[in-house]
Structure formats: C-alpha cells, structure tokens
C-alpha cells in the first residue's frame, strides 16, 4: 500500500516540476520478474527507473548509512529497500534480492557500477540474476543531472534494452564478468544513441570520482 501511494505522489510531483517523462521500448520488458540495471547518473535515477515500470513494484539496495535516520529508514524499508554495507557486503546482499525475485512480485533495480562516481562494472547483477533464474534488462536515463535542473523542465527520457539472459555467459567467473561488463556497456551505448547520440554524461562532482578511485 505504501509503495503504491508513494509512487503516485512522487509521479505527480515530478510531473509538476519536470513535465512528462518519455519511456522508450516498453514492449521489451519481460512479463515475469527481472533485474533492471543502468548507469548510475543521478541520486534520483532509481526513482525514475521505478516510476517508469510502475505499476510493477521494485526492490532496491540502499547503503547502510541511510538507515541511521529513523524516518528515512522507515521510508526506505516500506519502499522495498534493504540495507547494504558497501565496504563489507555480506551474504544478505545476494540472498535478499534472489529470494525476492523468486518468491514475490518484486523486480530488482541495480546499478552495476555501485556509485555515480565510478565507471567500473561489477558482476553482482549477473550473480543475482543467475541464482534467481531471471533476465537482466538494461535501461538508461537522459535528463537533468543537477537538482536545480529538474525545475527547468528539461524533460527526462529513458529507454529499455533487450533482456540479457544470464545463461548466455560462461560459468567461469572472470570470463563471465568481462563478457557481462562488455554486454552492458554495449547496451547502454546503444540506448543512449537511440535517445540522443549527442548526449554526454558529465559527473557533476568529479572530485568525488577522484576520492572513490583513491579508496
């Protein structure tokens, strides 16, 4: 109930401040649960990803620091978010989404780089999809990258790609990770070109990219 109410409220607010979002290739979405992945470009692209697929409900990972605030923790939990320690991820980071994909009506939103300030792909989405036996759907967001730009009605466009099936990759981890990373990058590039081939992502906080690389 909370998810449905919150989704409709947020959709209305975003429509008022930014206008109608455009979603391409919706026919590519599977009927069953799936892992929705994309390049992480803003702190609000998970919201747009979830709204694009509504009335489908999604779960998502949230860094544990967000759960220190009791109000924010309550909101995230009731929006199907679960805590992840990015420095020391435990078994739950795999077990929770796999069980959700297999036993509920929830799909999963993931960003394979794990951060807006990194371009390095990780294979967590592939591991989860393989264990849950669900497809991976690539998606890209093109729109405002700064909060102030949301109010300038620079409308958002998103596009889904063809589902990627985990059994198309080899069992060997290193080979699978490399092929998965290449497949995702190719899919993201193709979708960006479909929306606007001149669009370029520019990290709004490049100094944080340097901090991320130095960790």
Coordinates of C-alpha atoms in Angstrom, one line a residue:
X1 CA 0.0 0.0 0.0
X2 CA 2.7 2.5 1.0
X3 CA 4.6 1.8 -2.3
X4 CA 1.5 2.5 -4.4
X5 CA 0.6 5.7 -2.6
X6 CA 4.2 6.9 -2.6
X7 CA 4.7 6.1 -6.3
X8 CA 1.6 8.1 -7.3
X9 CA 2.5 11.1 -5.1
X10 CA 6.1 11.2 -6.4
X11 CA 4.9 10.8 -10.0
X12 CA 2.6 13.8 -9.6
X13 CA 5.3 15.9 -8.0
X14 CA 7.8 15.1 -10.8
X15 CA 5.2 15.8 -13.4
X16 CA 4.6 19.3 -11.9
X17 CA 8.2 20.3 -11.6
X18 CA 9.7 18.5 -14.7
X19 CA 6.9 17.5 -17.0
X20 CA 6.0 14.2 -18.6
X21 CA 8.8 11.6 -18.9
X22 CA 9.3 9.7 -22.1
X23 CA 9.8 6.0 -21.9
X24 CA 11.0 4.0 -25.0
X25 CA 10.9 0.3 -25.8
X26 CA 8.4 -0.7 -23.0
X27 CA 7.5 -3.7 -25.1
X28 CA 10.9 -5.2 -24.2
X29 CA 10.0 -5.7 -20.6
X30 CA 9.5 -9.4 -19.6
X31 CA 6.2 -10.5 -18.1
X32 CA 7.9 -12.1 -15.1
X33 CA 10.3 -10.5 -12.6
X34 CA 13.7 -9.2 -13.8
X35 CA 16.8 -7.3 -12.8
X36 CA 16.7 -3.7 -14.1
X37 CA 20.2 -2.3 -14.5
X38 CA 21.5 1.1 -15.7
X39 CA 24.4 3.5 -15.4
X40 CA 24.1 5.5 -12.2
X41 CA 23.9 9.2 -13.2
X42 CA 22.0 11.0 -10.5
X43 CA 20.8 10.2 -7.0
X44 CA 17.2 10.3 -8.3
X45 CA 17.5 8.0 -11.3
X46 CA 16.4 5.0 -9.1
X47 CA 13.1 6.9 -8.6
X48 CA 12.6 7.5 -12.3
X49 CA 13.5 3.8 -13.1
X50 CA 10.9 2.7 -10.6
X51 CA 8.2 5.1 -11.9
X52 CA 8.9 4.1 -15.5
X53 CA 8.0 0.5 -14.7
X54 CA 5.0 1.2 -12.4
X55 CA 2.6 -0.5 -11.6
X56 CA 5.4 -3.1 -11.4
X57 CA 6.9 -2.9 -7.9
X58 CA 10.7 -2.9 -7.3
X59 CA 13.1 -3.6 -4.5
X60 CA 16.5 -1.9 -4.3
X61 CA 19.7 -1.8 -2.4
X62 CA 20.5 1.3 -0.2
X63 CA 23.7 2.0 1.6
X64 CA 23.6 1.3 5.3
X65 CA 24.3 4.9 6.3
X66 CA 20.9 5.9 5.0
X67 CA 19.3 3.7 7.7
X68 CA 20.8 5.7 10.6
X69 CA 17.9 8.2 10.2
X70 CA 14.8 6.5 11.7
X71 CA 12.4 8.4 9.4
X72 CA 14.4 7.8 6.3
X73 CA 14.9 4.1 7.3
X74 CA 11.2 3.7 7.7
X75 CA 10.5 5.2 4.2
X76 CA 13.3 3.1 2.5
X77 CA 12.1 -0.1 4.2
X78 CA 8.5 0.4 3.2
X79 CA 9.6 1.2 -0.3
X80 CA 11.2 -2.2 -0.6
X81 CA 14.7 -1.1 0.1
X82 CA 17.2 -3.1 2.1
X83 CA 20.5 -2.2 3.7
X84 CA 23.9 -2.9 2.2
X85 CA 27.3 -2.4 3.7
X86 CA 29.3 -1.4 0.5
X87 CA 32.6 -1.7 2.3
X88 CA 31.9 -5.2 3.7
X89 CA 28.9 -6.8 1.9
X90 CA 27.6 -9.9 3.5
X91 CA 25.5 -12.9 2.2
X92 CA 22.3 -10.9 2.5
X93 CA 23.3 -8.7 -0.4
X94 CA 22.7 -11.7 -2.6
X95 CA 20.2 -13.7 -0.6
X96 CA 17.6 -11.0 -0.1
X97 CA 17.2 -10.0 -3.8
X98 CA 17.4 -13.6 -5.0
X99 CA 14.6 -14.6 -2.7
X100 CA 12.6 -11.5 -3.6
X101 CA 12.9 -12.2 -7.3
X102 CA 11.9 -15.9 -6.9
X103 CA 9.2 -15.7 -4.2
X104 CA 7.5 -12.3 -4.6
X105 CA 6.1 -10.0 -7.3
X106 CA 9.2 -7.6 -6.9
X107 CA 11.7 -7.0 -9.5
X108 CA 15.1 -5.5 -8.6
X109 CA 16.8 -2.2 -9.6
X110 CA 20.6 -2.3 -9.6
X111 CA 23.4 0.0 -10.8
X112 CA 26.4 -2.3 -11.7
X113 CA 29.0 0.4 -11.0
X114 CA 27.6 0.8 -7.5
X115 CA 28.4 4.5 -7.5
X116 CA 27.7 7.6 -9.6
X117 CA 31.4 8.3 -9.4
X118 CA 32.7 5.1 -10.9
X119 CA 32.6 3.5 -14.3
X120 CA 33.8 0.1 -13.2
X121 CA 31.2 -2.6 -13.7
X122 CA 30.6 -5.2 -11.1
X123 CA 29.0 -8.6 -11.7
X124 CA 26.6 -8.6 -8.7
X125 CA 23.6 -8.2 -11.1
X126 CA 24.7 -11.2 -13.1
X127 CA 25.2 -13.4 -9.9
X128 CA 21.8 -12.5 -8.6
X129 CA 20.0 -13.0 -12.0
X130 CA 21.8 -16.3 -12.4
X131 CA 20.7 -17.6 -9.0
X132 CA 17.2 -16.3 -9.4
X133 CA 17.0 -17.5 -13.0
X134 CA 15.7 -14.1 -14.1
X135 CA 16.7 -11.9 -17.1
X136 CA 18.6 -8.7 -16.8
X137 CA 17.0 -5.6 -18.5
X138 CA 19.3 -2.7 -19.4
X139 CA 18.0 0.9 -19.1
X140 CA 19.4 4.4 -19.5
X141 CA 18.4 7.8 -18.2
X142 CA 18.9 11.0 -20.0
X143 CA 17.8 14.1 -18.2
X144 CA 18.7 16.6 -15.6
X145 CA 21.9 15.8 -13.6
X146 CA 21.6 18.7 -11.1
X147 CA 18.7 19.1 -8.7
X148 CA 18.1 22.7 -9.9
X149 CA 17.7 21.5 -13.5
X150 CA 14.7 19.4 -12.5
X151 CA 12.8 22.6 -12.1
X152 CA 13.7 23.9 -15.6
X153 CA 11.5 21.3 -17.3
X154 CA 14.4 19.7 -19.1
X155 CA 12.3 16.6 -19.5
X156 CA 13.6 13.1 -18.8
X157 CA 13.8 10.3 -21.4
X158 CA 14.5 6.7 -20.6
X159 CA 14.9 3.6 -22.8
X160 CA 14.8 -0.1 -22.1
X161 CA 17.0 -2.5 -23.9
X162 CA 16.7 -6.2 -24.9
X163 CA 16.7 -8.6 -22.0
X164 CA 20.1 -10.2 -21.3
X165 CA 19.9 -13.8 -20.1
X166 CA 22.5 -15.0 -17.5
X167 CA 22.9 -18.4 -19.1
X168 CA 24.5 -16.8 -22.1
X169 CA 27.6 -16.2 -20.1
X170 CA 30.2 -18.8 -19.2
X171 CA 30.3 -20.4 -15.8
X172 CA 33.9 -19.2 -15.1
X173 CA 33.7 -16.0 -13.0
X174 CA 36.4 -14.0 -14.7
X175 CA 35.3 -14.7 -18.2
X176 CA 31.6 -14.1 -17.3
X177 CA 32.4 -10.8 -15.6
X178 CA 34.3 -9.5 -18.5
X179 CA 31.7 -10.5 -21.1
X180 CA 28.9 -9.2 -18.8
X181 CA 30.6 -5.8 -18.5
X182 CA 31.1 -5.6 -22.3
X183 CA 27.5 -6.6 -22.9
X184 CA 26.1 -3.9 -20.5
X185 CA 28.4 -1.2 -21.9
X186 CA 27.3 -2.0 -25.4
X187 CA 23.6 -2.0 -24.4
X188 CA 23.9 1.3 -22.6
X189 CA 25.8 2.9 -25.5
X190 CA 23.1 1.7 -28.0
X191 CA 20.3 3.1 -25.8
X192 CA 22.0 6.4 -25.4
X193 CA 22.4 6.6 -29.1
X194 CA 18.8 5.8 -29.7
X195 CA 17.6 8.6 -27.4
X196 CA 20.1 11.3 -28.3
X197 CA 23.6 10.4 -29.8
X198 CA 24.9 13.8 -28.9
X199 CA 24.1 13.4 -25.2
X200 CA 27.1 13.2 -22.9
X201 CA 27.2 12.2 -19.2
X202 CA 29.3 14.6 -17.1
X203 CA 29.8 13.8 -13.4
X204 CA 28.6 16.8 -11.5
X205 CA 31.1 16.1 -8.7
X206 CA 34.3 15.0 -10.4
X207 CA 36.2 15.5 -7.1
X208 CA 34.2 12.6 -5.7
X209 CA 35.3 10.4 -8.5
X210 CA 38.9 11.0 -7.5
X211 CA 38.0 10.2 -3.9
X212 CA 36.3 7.0 -5.0
X213 CA 39.4 5.9 -7.0
X214 CA 41.7 6.6 -4.1
X215 CA 39.8 4.4 -1.6

